[in-house]
Amino acid sequence: MGPHKNLRVWNESMELAKKVYQLTASFPREELFGLVSQMRRCAVSIPSNIAEGYGRGTNAELVHFLYISLGSSNELDSQLELSRRFSYITDEDFVLVDSLNNSVNKMIQSLIYVRKNQSREASPQPQKP
């Protein structure tokens, strides 16, 4: 089992993707290649990029892929809001999925912070004369 599978953020983002698929299953047919497709791609991108970053082997590459995941989470935030405004989802469903997305977003931000600081600590410090 890959190290990413042990991460809470990866597991929560997998649950988020599942909920987005379930939520979008009832969207109007004309949104299949629009909002549904966009939301599903964003939701799948989040755990996928976490996994890819962990597979790369360096903190710098991991942070790069975590930023991509963060961007996808932010995109999903807008798409969820549009879905609510178009009345494709109920306020209750919006709150549930938006809350999960916000939680994942914060975990990604925290992981970026930790990994960036680890990279700085591992870098050799310039010698003072």
GROMACS .gro file of C-alpha atoms in nm:
model
  129
    1MET     CA    1   0.000   0.000   0.000
    2GLY     CA    2   0.138   0.339  -0.103
    3PRO     CA    3   0.216   0.596   0.165
    4HIS     CA    4  -0.053   0.828   0.031
    5LYS     CA    5  -0.323   0.577   0.125
    6ASN     CA    6  -0.234   0.625   0.491
    7LEU     CA    7  -0.303   0.998   0.473
    8ARG     CA    8  -0.627   1.134   0.614
    9VAL     CA    9  -0.634   1.401   0.341
   10TRP     CA   10  -0.616   1.138   0.066
   11ASN     CA   11  -0.892   0.929   0.226
   12GLU     CA   12  -1.115   1.234   0.282
   13SER     CA   13  -1.059   1.349  -0.076
   14MET     CA   14  -1.156   1.003  -0.201
   15GLU     CA   15  -1.480   1.035  -0.003
   16LEU     CA   16  -1.529   1.383  -0.151
   17ALA     CA   17  -1.492   1.243  -0.504
   18LYS     CA   18  -1.746   0.972  -0.425
   19LYS     CA   19  -1.995   1.227  -0.292
   20VAL     CA   20  -1.948   1.451  -0.596
   21TYR     CA   21  -2.023   1.157  -0.827
   22GLN     CA   22  -2.334   1.073  -0.626
   23LEU     CA   23  -2.444   1.435  -0.615
   24THR     CA   24  -2.401   1.497  -0.987
   25ALA     CA   25  -2.586   1.179  -1.087
   26SER     CA   26  -2.915   1.369  -1.055
   27PHE     CA   27  -2.808   1.681  -1.248
   28PRO     CA   28  -2.999   1.770  -1.567
   29ARG     CA   29  -2.893   1.572  -1.871
   30GLU     CA   30  -2.783   1.889  -2.053
   31GLU     CA   31  -2.515   1.938  -1.783
   32LEU     CA   32  -2.353   1.600  -1.847
   33PHE     CA   33  -2.073   1.748  -2.058
   34GLY     CA   34  -2.069   2.079  -1.871
   35LEU     CA   35  -2.089   2.118  -1.496
   36VAL     CA   36  -2.110   1.745  -1.420
   37SER     CA   37  -1.795   1.670  -1.616
   38GLN     CA   38  -1.607   1.964  -1.464
   39MET     CA   39  -1.705   1.879  -1.108
   40ARG     CA   40  -1.615   1.515  -1.145
   41ARG     CA   41  -1.276   1.594  -1.301
   42CYS     CA   42  -1.196   1.836  -1.018
   43ALA     CA   43  -1.303   1.590  -0.751
   44VAL     CA   44  -1.096   1.308  -0.902
   45SER     CA   45  -0.798   1.539  -0.950
   46ILE     CA   46  -0.766   1.608  -0.578
   47PRO     CA   47  -0.672   1.258  -0.450
   48SER     CA   48  -0.500   1.172  -0.780
   49ASN     CA   49  -0.253   1.457  -0.748
   50ILE     CA   50  -0.191   1.382  -0.382
   51ALA     CA   51  -0.103   1.026  -0.480
   52GLU     CA   52   0.113   1.136  -0.773
   53GLY     CA   53   0.301   1.384  -0.558
   54TYR     CA   54   0.376   1.119  -0.298
   55GLY     CA   55   0.501   0.890  -0.571
   56ARG     CA   56   0.752   1.144  -0.699
   57GLY     CA   57   0.991   1.112  -0.407
   58THR     CA   58   1.089   1.473  -0.330
   59ASN     CA   59   0.926   1.738  -0.116
   60ALA     CA   60   0.946   1.992  -0.398
   61GLU     CA   61   0.754   1.766  -0.635
   62LEU     CA   62   0.506   1.670  -0.365
   63VAL     CA   63   0.437   2.036  -0.291
   64HIS     CA   64   0.390   2.104  -0.663
   65PHE     CA   65   0.122   1.834  -0.689
   66LEU     CA   66  -0.039   1.942  -0.362
   67TYR     CA   67  -0.081   2.289  -0.513
   68ILE     CA   68  -0.255   2.129  -0.812
   69SER     CA   69  -0.488   1.945  -0.571
   70LEU     CA   70  -0.554   2.271  -0.390
   71GLY     CA   71  -0.642   2.440  -0.719
   72SER     CA   72  -0.886   2.161  -0.802
   73SER     CA   73  -1.047   2.196  -0.460
   74ASN     CA   74  -1.086   2.570  -0.518
   75GLU     CA   75  -1.242   2.507  -0.860
   76LEU     CA   76  -1.482   2.259  -0.705
   77ASP     CA   77  -1.580   2.523  -0.451
   78SER     CA   78  -1.703   2.751  -0.731
   79GLN     CA   79  -1.876   2.468  -0.912
   80LEU     CA   80  -2.061   2.363  -0.597
   81GLU     CA   81  -2.177   2.720  -0.549
   82LEU     CA   82  -2.300   2.737  -0.909
   83SER     CA   83  -2.483   2.407  -0.862
   84ARG     CA   84  -2.659   2.547  -0.559
   85ARG     CA   85  -2.746   2.873  -0.735
   86PHE     CA   86  -2.887   2.682  -1.031
   87SER     CA   87  -3.089   2.470  -0.782
   88TYR     CA   88  -2.925   2.149  -0.904
   89ILE     CA   89  -2.848   2.061  -0.542
   90THR     CA   90  -3.028   2.128  -0.217
   91ASP     CA   91  -2.888   2.356   0.048
   92GLU     CA   92  -2.843   2.050   0.267
   93ASP     CA   93  -2.636   1.867   0.003
   94PHE     CA   94  -2.439   2.183  -0.062
   95VAL     CA   95  -2.349   2.223   0.305
   96LEU     CA   96  -2.244   1.857   0.333
   97VAL     CA   97  -2.020   1.848   0.026
   98ASP     CA   98  -1.891   2.204   0.065
   99SER     CA   99  -1.795   2.130   0.425
  100LEU     CA  100  -1.603   1.819   0.319
  101ASN     CA  101  -1.430   2.013   0.041
  102ASN     CA  102  -1.334   2.290   0.285
  103SER     CA  103  -1.193   2.034   0.525
  104VAL     CA  104  -0.987   1.871   0.247
  105ASN     CA  105  -0.872   2.214   0.130
  106LYS     CA  106  -0.744   2.303   0.479
  107MET     CA  107  -0.565   1.970   0.513
  108ILE     CA  108  -0.391   2.023   0.178
  109GLN     CA  109  -0.285   2.374   0.285
  110SER     CA  110  -0.147   2.236   0.611
  111LEU     CA  111   0.042   1.961   0.432
  112ILE     CA  112   0.192   2.216   0.190
  113TYR     CA  113   0.305   2.427   0.485
  114VAL     CA  114   0.465   2.129   0.662
  115ARG     CA  115   0.639   1.998   0.351
  116LYS     CA  116   0.769   2.340   0.247
  117ASN     CA  117   0.917   2.389   0.593
  118GLN     CA  118   1.076   2.043   0.581
  119SER     CA  119   1.236   2.136   0.249
  120ARG     CA  120   1.378   2.455   0.400
  121GLU     CA  121   1.517   2.269   0.700
  122ALA     CA  122   1.681   2.010   0.475
  123SER     CA  123   1.847   2.277   0.257
  124PRO     CA  124   2.202   2.363   0.355
  125GLN     CA  125   2.225   2.703   0.520
  126PRO     CA  126   2.483   2.946   0.387
  127GLN     CA  127   2.790   2.974   0.604
  128LYS     CA  128   2.852   3.308   0.773
  129PRO     CA  129   3.211   3.438   0.739
   0.00000   0.00000   0.00000
